[in-house]
């Protein structure tokens, strides 16, 4: 390699935007979730004040992380951190509705402890909901780092800007994609391989609603693809596996794919 190539890289290293490591950012989020749900990693506290101190340290850590992020230079990071941590009780309540929905909706779940400790759906939802709080407070970059970490661990891709109601159930989950402008109601259940995506990925559509709306009490089975910002899945509907939808569905609908299967007996001509 010639010197010009090294000079090009050296210049890029000097001018790259300052951001703490993904490991540092995701470690902070993991600790927040583990304090909310000690089922994931129990810590011993001898007094309530110790727990309060731990949350305060994490609030300060978030402030430091944002302060070390170049895109947050113009933010009031101390005020932002305080506002975000004031929403933790609401986050805890929301996540408990998700735990309840997953536990009651999955015959294989023996206990809520099992859901919290082992289910990739809950892991992805918890990271999404924490990232969504940061996103709503206009914290740059960090929300996407958090949801992409959960994506890398679970195969579940939820954009932090998506609006998702309470009692959300992801079953199995691998391959699920939930786009940026997606709106999902209450008591919605998604199986693996579901895509809630855009009809077009043109850059000019960056600030438009490109992804579907899924109303309350909808079940979407594995492999279904639902596209488009004007597509609305009406409440109490069921979308079958491998369905491809680019238009709205009325409430109380059942939509299914009717394949033509041919089974040949290899013992016959």
PDB file of C-alpha atoms in Angstrom:
ATOM      1  CA  UNK A   1       0.000   0.000   0.000  1.00  0.00           C
ATOM      2  CA  UNK A   2       1.344   3.426  -0.880  1.00  0.00           C
ATOM      3  CA  UNK A   3       1.772   6.387   1.468  1.00  0.00           C
ATOM      4  CA  UNK A   4      -1.158   8.268  -0.070  1.00  0.00           C
ATOM      5  CA  UNK A   5      -3.546   5.579   1.148  1.00  0.00           C
ATOM      6  CA  UNK A   6      -2.155   5.805   4.697  1.00  0.00           C
ATOM      7  CA  UNK A   7      -2.409   9.604   4.591  1.00  0.00           C
ATOM      8  CA  UNK A   8      -6.029   9.341   3.500  1.00  0.00           C
ATOM      9  CA  UNK A   9      -6.851   7.032   6.424  1.00  0.00           C
ATOM     10  CA  UNK A  10      -4.837   9.139   8.862  1.00  0.00           C
ATOM     11  CA  UNK A  11      -6.813  12.232   7.906  1.00  0.00           C
ATOM     12  CA  UNK A  12     -10.074  10.331   8.378  1.00  0.00           C
ATOM     13  CA  UNK A  13      -8.980   9.146  11.842  1.00  0.00           C
ATOM     14  CA  UNK A  14      -8.223  12.741  12.838  1.00  0.00           C
ATOM     15  CA  UNK A  15     -11.615  14.080  11.750  1.00  0.00           C
ATOM     16  CA  UNK A  16     -13.998  11.238  12.624  1.00  0.00           C
ATOM     17  CA  UNK A  17     -17.010  12.295  14.708  1.00  0.00           C
ATOM     18  CA  UNK A  18     -16.481  11.678  18.426  1.00  0.00           C
ATOM     19  CA  UNK A  19     -18.741   8.976  19.886  1.00  0.00           C
ATOM     20  CA  UNK A  20     -18.114   6.638  22.853  1.00  0.00           C
ATOM     21  CA  UNK A  21     -17.720   2.973  21.935  1.00  0.00           C
ATOM     22  CA  UNK A  22     -20.808   0.885  21.243  1.00  0.00           C
ATOM     23  CA  UNK A  23     -19.707  -1.380  24.091  1.00  0.00           C
ATOM     24  CA  UNK A  24     -19.830   1.506  26.562  1.00  0.00           C
ATOM     25  CA  UNK A  25     -23.244   2.671  25.338  1.00  0.00           C
ATOM     26  CA  UNK A  26     -24.832  -0.777  25.333  1.00  0.00           C
ATOM     27  CA  UNK A  27     -23.301  -1.654  28.717  1.00  0.00           C
ATOM     28  CA  UNK A  28     -25.094   1.380  30.139  1.00  0.00           C
ATOM     29  CA  UNK A  29     -28.421   0.219  28.668  1.00  0.00           C
ATOM     30  CA  UNK A  30     -27.932  -3.349  29.899  1.00  0.00           C
ATOM     31  CA  UNK A  31     -27.323  -2.091  33.416  1.00  0.00           C
ATOM     32  CA  UNK A  32     -30.503   0.032  33.336  1.00  0.00           C
ATOM     33  CA  UNK A  33     -32.578  -2.962  32.211  1.00  0.00           C
ATOM     34  CA  UNK A  34     -30.938  -5.268  34.765  1.00  0.00           C
ATOM     35  CA  UNK A  35     -31.749  -2.842  37.572  1.00  0.00           C
ATOM     36  CA  UNK A  36     -35.368  -2.776  36.433  1.00  0.00           C
ATOM     37  CA  UNK A  37     -35.447  -6.562  36.056  1.00  0.00           C
ATOM     38  CA  UNK A  38     -33.057  -8.276  38.494  1.00  0.00           C
ATOM     39  CA  UNK A  39     -34.134 -11.607  36.954  1.00  0.00           C
ATOM     40  CA  UNK A  40     -31.523 -10.866  34.268  1.00  0.00           C
ATOM     41  CA  UNK A  41     -28.567 -10.301  36.590  1.00  0.00           C
ATOM     42  CA  UNK A  42     -29.231 -10.107  40.306  1.00  0.00           C
ATOM     43  CA  UNK A  43     -27.350  -7.507  42.332  1.00  0.00           C
ATOM     44  CA  UNK A  44     -27.439  -7.422  46.120  1.00  0.00           C
ATOM     45  CA  UNK A  45     -28.659  -4.238  47.770  1.00  0.00           C
ATOM     46  CA  UNK A  46     -28.839  -3.838  51.538  1.00  0.00           C
ATOM     47  CA  UNK A  47     -30.971  -0.684  51.428  1.00  0.00           C
ATOM     48  CA  UNK A  48     -33.243   1.260  49.072  1.00  0.00           C
ATOM     49  CA  UNK A  49     -30.746   4.126  49.106  1.00  0.00           C
ATOM     50  CA  UNK A  50     -28.161   1.870  47.481  1.00  0.00           C
ATOM     51  CA  UNK A  51     -30.566   1.172  44.620  1.00  0.00           C
ATOM     52  CA  UNK A  52     -31.345   4.883  44.275  1.00  0.00           C
ATOM     53  CA  UNK A  53     -27.624   5.634  44.197  1.00  0.00           C
ATOM     54  CA  UNK A  54     -27.116   3.050  41.420  1.00  0.00           C
ATOM     55  CA  UNK A  55     -29.791   4.690  39.261  1.00  0.00           C
ATOM     56  CA  UNK A  56     -28.255   8.105  39.939  1.00  0.00           C
ATOM     57  CA  UNK A  57     -24.869   6.822  38.807  1.00  0.00           C
ATOM     58  CA  UNK A  58     -26.427   5.541  35.585  1.00  0.00           C
ATOM     59  CA  UNK A  59     -28.111   8.904  35.043  1.00  0.00           C
ATOM     60  CA  UNK A  60     -24.716  10.588  35.429  1.00  0.00           C
ATOM     61  CA  UNK A  61     -23.151   8.029  33.107  1.00  0.00           C
ATOM     62  CA  UNK A  62     -25.720   8.802  30.403  1.00  0.00           C
ATOM     63  CA  UNK A  63     -24.911  12.495  30.791  1.00  0.00           C
ATOM     64  CA  UNK A  64     -21.203  11.731  30.324  1.00  0.00           C
ATOM     65  CA  UNK A  65     -21.868   9.508  27.298  1.00  0.00           C
ATOM     66  CA  UNK A  66     -23.923  12.247  25.634  1.00  0.00           C
ATOM     67  CA  UNK A  67     -21.305  14.832  26.578  1.00  0.00           C
ATOM     68  CA  UNK A  68     -18.666  12.726  24.813  1.00  0.00           C
ATOM     69  CA  UNK A  69     -20.852  12.412  21.690  1.00  0.00           C
ATOM     70  CA  UNK A  70     -20.139  15.171  19.189  1.00  0.00           C
ATOM     71  CA  UNK A  71     -23.735  15.187  17.903  1.00  0.00           C
ATOM     72  CA  UNK A  72     -24.917  16.025  21.460  1.00  0.00           C
ATOM     73  CA  UNK A  73     -22.679  19.080  21.849  1.00  0.00           C
ATOM     74  CA  UNK A  74     -25.571  21.514  21.602  1.00  0.00           C
ATOM     75  CA  UNK A  75     -27.791  19.606  24.037  1.00  0.00           C
ATOM     76  CA  UNK A  76     -28.433  20.250  27.721  1.00  0.00           C
ATOM     77  CA  UNK A  77     -27.212  16.774  28.603  1.00  0.00           C
ATOM     78  CA  UNK A  78     -27.754  17.046  32.345  1.00  0.00           C
ATOM     79  CA  UNK A  79     -31.369  18.098  31.891  1.00  0.00           C
ATOM     80  CA  UNK A  80     -31.906  15.451  29.205  1.00  0.00           C
ATOM     81  CA  UNK A  81     -30.510  12.673  31.397  1.00  0.00           C
ATOM     82  CA  UNK A  82     -32.753  13.705  34.275  1.00  0.00           C
ATOM     83  CA  UNK A  83     -35.834  13.794  32.024  1.00  0.00           C
ATOM     84  CA  UNK A  84     -35.038  10.359  30.580  1.00  0.00           C
ATOM     85  CA  UNK A  85     -34.613   8.769  34.010  1.00  0.00           C
ATOM     86  CA  UNK A  86     -37.857  10.322  35.210  1.00  0.00           C
ATOM     87  CA  UNK A  87     -39.561   8.163  32.573  1.00  0.00           C
ATOM     88  CA  UNK A  88     -38.186   4.883  33.921  1.00  0.00           C
ATOM     89  CA  UNK A  89     -41.332   4.110  35.990  1.00  0.00           C
ATOM     90  CA  UNK A  90     -43.421   4.428  32.812  1.00  0.00           C
ATOM     91  CA  UNK A  91     -40.904   2.248  30.958  1.00  0.00           C
ATOM     92  CA  UNK A  92     -41.092  -0.360  33.719  1.00  0.00           C
ATOM     93  CA  UNK A  93     -44.903  -0.397  33.542  1.00  0.00           C
ATOM     94  CA  UNK A  94     -44.856  -0.788  29.737  1.00  0.00           C
ATOM     95  CA  UNK A  95     -42.328  -3.614  29.802  1.00  0.00           C
ATOM     96  CA  UNK A  96     -44.369  -5.454  32.409  1.00  0.00           C
ATOM     97  CA  UNK A  97     -47.361  -5.388  30.038  1.00  0.00           C
ATOM     98  CA  UNK A  98     -45.119  -6.953  27.372  1.00  0.00           C
ATOM     99  CA  UNK A  99     -43.950  -9.646  29.810  1.00  0.00           C
ATOM    100  CA  UNK A 100     -47.548 -10.445  30.742  1.00  0.00           C
ATOM    101  CA  UNK A 101     -48.610 -10.652  27.081  1.00  0.00           C
ATOM    102  CA  UNK A 102     -45.712 -12.931  26.144  1.00  0.00           C
ATOM    103  CA  UNK A 103     -46.251 -15.197  29.152  1.00  0.00           C
ATOM    104  CA  UNK A 104     -50.006 -15.510  28.656  1.00  0.00           C
ATOM    105  CA  UNK A 105     -49.704 -15.894  24.880  1.00  0.00           C
ATOM    106  CA  UNK A 106     -47.012 -18.583  24.751  1.00  0.00           C
ATOM    107  CA  UNK A 107     -47.877 -22.069  26.044  1.00  0.00           C
ATOM    108  CA  UNK A 108     -44.137 -22.852  26.194  1.00  0.00           C
ATOM    109  CA  UNK A 109     -43.483 -20.092  28.766  1.00  0.00           C
ATOM    110  CA  UNK A 110     -43.460 -21.647  32.238  1.00  0.00           C
ATOM    111  CA  UNK A 111     -42.871 -18.460  34.261  1.00  0.00           C
ATOM    112  CA  UNK A 112     -42.485 -14.732  33.768  1.00  0.00           C
ATOM    113  CA  UNK A 113     -38.928 -15.188  35.076  1.00  0.00           C
ATOM    114  CA  UNK A 114     -38.249 -17.398  32.046  1.00  0.00           C
ATOM    115  CA  UNK A 115     -39.641 -14.721  29.696  1.00  0.00           C
ATOM    116  CA  UNK A 116     -37.450 -12.017  31.226  1.00  0.00           C
ATOM    117  CA  UNK A 117     -34.308 -14.113  31.371  1.00  0.00           C
ATOM    118  CA  UNK A 118     -34.392 -16.091  28.132  1.00  0.00           C
ATOM    119  CA  UNK A 119     -36.797 -14.696  25.530  1.00  0.00           C
ATOM    120  CA  UNK A 120     -35.154 -12.795  22.639  1.00  0.00           C
ATOM    121  CA  UNK A 121     -38.455 -11.038  21.965  1.00  0.00           C
ATOM    122  CA  UNK A 122     -38.421  -9.435  25.400  1.00  0.00           C
ATOM    123  CA  UNK A 123     -34.730  -8.555  25.047  1.00  0.00           C
ATOM    124  CA  UNK A 124     -35.379  -6.745  21.758  1.00  0.00           C
ATOM    125  CA  UNK A 125     -38.520  -5.010  23.069  1.00  0.00           C
ATOM    126  CA  UNK A 126     -36.746  -3.787  26.216  1.00  0.00           C
ATOM    127  CA  UNK A 127     -33.903  -2.256  24.205  1.00  0.00           C
ATOM    128  CA  UNK A 128     -36.379  -0.740  21.746  1.00  0.00           C
ATOM    129  CA  UNK A 129     -38.484   0.851  24.498  1.00  0.00           C
ATOM    130  CA  UNK A 130     -35.433   2.353  26.223  1.00  0.00           C
ATOM    131  CA  UNK A 131     -34.081   3.598  22.871  1.00  0.00           C
ATOM    132  CA  UNK A 132     -37.499   5.043  22.018  1.00  0.00           C
ATOM    133  CA  UNK A 133     -37.401   7.225  25.143  1.00  0.00           C
ATOM    134  CA  UNK A 134     -34.019   8.603  24.057  1.00  0.00           C
ATOM    135  CA  UNK A 135     -35.356   9.117  20.536  1.00  0.00           C
ATOM    136  CA  UNK A 136     -38.396  11.052  21.796  1.00  0.00           C
ATOM    137  CA  UNK A 137     -36.009  13.352  23.682  1.00  0.00           C
ATOM    138  CA  UNK A 138     -34.128  13.988  20.409  1.00  0.00           C
ATOM    139  CA  UNK A 139     -30.955  12.279  21.593  1.00  0.00           C
ATOM    140  CA  UNK A 140     -28.952  11.687  18.389  1.00  0.00           C
ATOM    141  CA  UNK A 141     -27.293   8.410  17.352  1.00  0.00           C
ATOM    142  CA  UNK A 142     -27.520   6.569  20.704  1.00  0.00           C
ATOM    143  CA  UNK A 143     -31.050   5.179  20.137  1.00  0.00           C
ATOM    144  CA  UNK A 144     -29.972   3.558  16.875  1.00  0.00           C
ATOM    145  CA  UNK A 145     -26.862   2.079  18.489  1.00  0.00           C
ATOM    146  CA  UNK A 146     -29.051   0.459  21.159  1.00  0.00           C
ATOM    147  CA  UNK A 147     -31.603  -1.077  18.785  1.00  0.00           C
ATOM    148  CA  UNK A 148     -28.886  -2.298  16.409  1.00  0.00           C
ATOM    149  CA  UNK A 149     -27.182  -4.004  19.356  1.00  0.00           C
ATOM    150  CA  UNK A 150     -30.429  -5.837  20.127  1.00  0.00           C
ATOM    151  CA  UNK A 151     -30.746  -6.599  16.397  1.00  0.00           C
ATOM    152  CA  UNK A 152     -27.284  -8.183  16.383  1.00  0.00           C
ATOM    153  CA  UNK A 153     -28.154 -10.326  19.412  1.00  0.00           C
ATOM    154  CA  UNK A 154     -31.660 -11.451  18.428  1.00  0.00           C
ATOM    155  CA  UNK A 155     -32.153 -10.952  14.686  1.00  0.00           C
ATOM    156  CA  UNK A 156     -35.052  -8.601  15.525  1.00  0.00           C
ATOM    157  CA  UNK A 157     -34.754  -5.183  13.858  1.00  0.00           C
ATOM    158  CA  UNK A 158     -36.927  -2.461  15.449  1.00  0.00           C
ATOM    159  CA  UNK A 159     -36.264   1.149  14.538  1.00  0.00           C
ATOM    160  CA  UNK A 160     -36.267   3.324  17.686  1.00  0.00           C
ATOM    161  CA  UNK A 161     -38.686   5.812  16.076  1.00  0.00           C
ATOM    162  CA  UNK A 162     -41.447   3.227  15.620  1.00  0.00           C
ATOM    163  CA  UNK A 163     -44.521   3.760  17.806  1.00  0.00           C
ATOM    164  CA  UNK A 164     -45.502   0.535  19.612  1.00  0.00           C
ATOM    165  CA  UNK A 165     -48.336   0.228  22.109  1.00  0.00           C
ATOM    166  CA  UNK A 166     -48.482  -1.768  25.315  1.00  0.00           C
ATOM    167  CA  UNK A 167     -48.880  -5.560  25.594  1.00  0.00           C
ATOM    168  CA  UNK A 168     -46.590  -6.244  22.622  1.00  0.00           C
ATOM    169  CA  UNK A 169     -45.705  -9.879  21.922  1.00  0.00           C
ATOM    170  CA  UNK A 170     -42.879 -11.052  19.693  1.00  0.00           C
ATOM    171  CA  UNK A 171     -42.912 -14.859  19.375  1.00  0.00           C
ATOM    172  CA  UNK A 172     -39.587 -16.470  18.339  1.00  0.00           C
ATOM    173  CA  UNK A 173     -38.748 -13.242  16.552  1.00  0.00           C
ATOM    174  CA  UNK A 174     -35.810 -13.987  14.280  1.00  0.00           C
ATOM    175  CA  UNK A 175     -36.026 -11.948  11.084  1.00  0.00           C
ATOM    176  CA  UNK A 176     -38.668  -9.463  12.229  1.00  0.00           C
ATOM    177  CA  UNK A 177     -38.279  -5.964  10.739  1.00  0.00           C
ATOM    178  CA  UNK A 178     -40.253  -2.975  12.071  1.00  0.00           C
ATOM    179  CA  UNK A 179     -39.601   0.213  10.123  1.00  0.00           C
ATOM    180  CA  UNK A 180     -39.047   3.770  11.300  1.00  0.00           C
ATOM    181  CA  UNK A 181     -42.547   5.199  10.744  1.00  0.00           C
ATOM    182  CA  UNK A 182     -44.432   2.062  11.741  1.00  0.00           C
ATOM    183  CA  UNK A 183     -47.333   2.476  14.195  1.00  0.00           C
ATOM    184  CA  UNK A 184     -48.392  -0.599  16.189  1.00  0.00           C
ATOM    185  CA  UNK A 185     -51.335  -0.679  18.570  1.00  0.00           C
ATOM    186  CA  UNK A 186     -52.018  -2.615  21.776  1.00  0.00           C
ATOM    187  CA  UNK A 187     -52.069  -6.416  22.169  1.00  0.00           C
ATOM    188  CA  UNK A 188     -50.305  -7.074  18.846  1.00  0.00           C
ATOM    189  CA  UNK A 189     -48.486 -10.366  18.277  1.00  0.00           C
ATOM    190  CA  UNK A 190     -45.796 -10.904  15.617  1.00  0.00           C
ATOM    191  CA  UNK A 191     -44.172 -14.183  14.673  1.00  0.00           C
ATOM    192  CA  UNK A 192     -40.732 -14.698  13.159  1.00  0.00           C
ATOM    193  CA  UNK A 193     -39.900 -13.302   9.740  1.00  0.00           C
ATOM    194  CA  UNK A 194     -42.563 -10.581   9.693  1.00  0.00           C
ATOM    195  CA  UNK A 195     -41.644  -7.426   7.771  1.00  0.00           C
ATOM    196  CA  UNK A 196     -43.434  -4.134   8.389  1.00  0.00           C
ATOM    197  CA  UNK A 197     -41.630  -2.174   5.717  1.00  0.00           C
ATOM    198  CA  UNK A 198     -41.759   0.525   3.037  1.00  0.00           C
ATOM    199  CA  UNK A 199     -42.922   0.264  -0.546  1.00  0.00           C
ATOM    200  CA  UNK A 200     -40.146   2.622  -1.615  1.00  0.00           C
ATOM    201  CA  UNK A 201     -36.752   3.353  -0.098  1.00  0.00           C
ATOM    202  CA  UNK A 202     -36.158   6.574  -2.033  1.00  0.00           C
ATOM    203  CA  UNK A 203     -34.177   9.084   0.037  1.00  0.00           C
ATOM    204  CA  UNK A 204     -36.738  11.766  -0.805  1.00  0.00           C
ATOM    205  CA  UNK A 205     -39.249   9.878   1.383  1.00  0.00           C
ATOM    206  CA  UNK A 206     -37.080  10.103   4.516  1.00  0.00           C
ATOM    207  CA  UNK A 207     -39.539  12.303   6.419  1.00  0.00           C
ATOM    208  CA  UNK A 208     -42.798  10.728   5.253  1.00  0.00           C
ATOM    209  CA  UNK A 209     -44.783   7.838   6.696  1.00  0.00           C
ATOM    210  CA  UNK A 210     -43.439   4.907   4.724  1.00  0.00           C
ATOM    211  CA  UNK A 211     -44.374   1.990   6.982  1.00  0.00           C
ATOM    212  CA  UNK A 212     -47.707   0.355   7.891  1.00  0.00           C
ATOM    213  CA  UNK A 213     -50.097   0.946  10.775  1.00  0.00           C
ATOM    214  CA  UNK A 214     -51.163  -2.149  12.717  1.00  0.00           C
ATOM    215  CA  UNK A 215     -54.178  -1.603  14.940  1.00  0.00           C
ATOM    216  CA  UNK A 216     -55.066  -3.269  18.274  1.00  0.00           C
ATOM    217  CA  UNK A 217     -55.405  -7.034  18.767  1.00  0.00           C
ATOM    218  CA  UNK A 218     -53.785  -8.047  15.473  1.00  0.00           C
ATOM    219  CA  UNK A 219     -51.851 -11.302  14.979  1.00  0.00           C
ATOM    220  CA  UNK A 220     -49.357 -11.544  12.110  1.00  0.00           C
ATOM    221  CA  UNK A 221     -47.927 -14.981  11.374  1.00  0.00           C
ATOM    222  CA  UNK A 222     -44.452 -15.926  10.195  1.00  0.00           C
ATOM    223  CA  UNK A 223     -43.081 -14.693   6.903  1.00  0.00           C
ATOM    224  CA  UNK A 224     -45.794 -12.095   6.281  1.00  0.00           C
ATOM    225  CA  UNK A 225     -44.697  -8.904   4.510  1.00  0.00           C
ATOM    226  CA  UNK A 226     -46.772  -5.740   4.934  1.00  0.00           C
ATOM    227  CA  UNK A 227     -45.586  -2.629   3.120  1.00  0.00           C
ATOM    228  CA  UNK A 228     -46.495   1.031   2.706  1.00  0.00           C
ATOM    229  CA  UNK A 229     -47.275   4.059   4.824  1.00  0.00           C
ATOM    230  CA  UNK A 230     -50.942   4.093   3.805  1.00  0.00           C
ATOM    231  CA  UNK A 231     -51.435   0.402   4.612  1.00  0.00           C
ATOM    232  CA  UNK A 232     -53.573  -0.119   7.725  1.00  0.00           C
ATOM    233  CA  UNK A 233     -54.279  -3.512   9.285  1.00  0.00           C
ATOM    234  CA  UNK A 234     -57.622  -3.143  11.049  1.00  0.00           C
ATOM    235  CA  UNK A 235     -58.085  -4.185  14.651  1.00  0.00           C
ATOM    236  CA  UNK A 236     -58.800  -7.823  15.578  1.00  0.00           C
ATOM    237  CA  UNK A 237     -57.441  -9.036  12.218  1.00  0.00           C
ATOM    238  CA  UNK A 238     -55.302 -12.094  11.574  1.00  0.00           C
ATOM    239  CA  UNK A 239     -52.655 -12.081   8.834  1.00  0.00           C
ATOM    240  CA  UNK A 240     -51.523 -15.548   7.816  1.00  0.00           C
ATOM    241  CA  UNK A 241     -48.016 -16.769   7.077  1.00  0.00           C
ATOM    242  CA  UNK A 242     -46.232 -15.703   3.882  1.00  0.00           C
ATOM    243  CA  UNK A 243     -48.901 -13.137   2.995  1.00  0.00           C
ATOM    244  CA  UNK A 244     -47.738 -10.134   0.918  1.00  0.00           C
ATOM    245  CA  UNK A 245     -49.832  -7.024   1.579  1.00  0.00           C
ATOM    246  CA  UNK A 246     -49.592  -3.536   0.112  1.00  0.00           C
ATOM    247  CA  UNK A 247     -53.144  -2.385   0.792  1.00  0.00           C
ATOM    248  CA  UNK A 248     -55.272  -1.891   3.875  1.00  0.00           C
ATOM    249  CA  UNK A 249     -57.341  -4.586   5.578  1.00  0.00           C
ATOM    250  CA  UNK A 250     -60.642  -3.871   7.331  1.00  0.00           C
ATOM    251  CA  UNK A 251     -61.074  -4.687  11.050  1.00  0.00           C
ATOM    252  CA  UNK A 252     -61.927  -8.321  11.930  1.00  0.00           C
ATOM    253  CA  UNK A 253     -60.398  -9.645   8.701  1.00  0.00           C
ATOM    254  CA  UNK A 254     -58.531 -12.884   8.113  1.00  0.00           C
ATOM    255  CA  UNK A 255     -55.983 -12.821   5.303  1.00  0.00           C
ATOM    256  CA  UNK A 256     -54.144 -15.938   4.228  1.00  0.00           C
ATOM    257  CA  UNK A 257     -51.935 -17.161   1.419  1.00  0.00           C
ATOM    258  CA  UNK A 258     -53.294 -20.122  -0.552  1.00  0.00           C
ATOM    259  CA  UNK A 259     -50.350 -22.072  -1.945  1.00  0.00           C
ATOM    260  CA  UNK A 260     -50.554 -24.720  -4.627  1.00  0.00           C
ATOM    261  CA  UNK A 261     -48.591 -27.676  -3.283  1.00  0.00           C
ATOM    262  CA  UNK A 262     -47.638 -30.661  -5.390  1.00  0.00           C
ATOM    263  CA  UNK A 263     -46.422 -33.832  -3.659  1.00  0.00           C
ATOM    264  CA  UNK A 264     -44.857 -36.486  -5.907  1.00  0.00           C
ATOM    265  CA  UNK A 265     -44.320 -40.101  -4.962  1.00  0.00           C
ATOM    266  CA  UNK A 266     -40.782 -40.922  -6.059  1.00  0.00           C
ATOM    267  CA  UNK A 267     -41.664 -44.632  -6.188  1.00  0.00           C
ATOM    268  CA  UNK A 268     -43.972 -43.985  -9.121  1.00  0.00           C
ATOM    269  CA  UNK A 269     -43.249 -42.760 -12.641  1.00  0.00           C
TER     270      UNK A 269
END
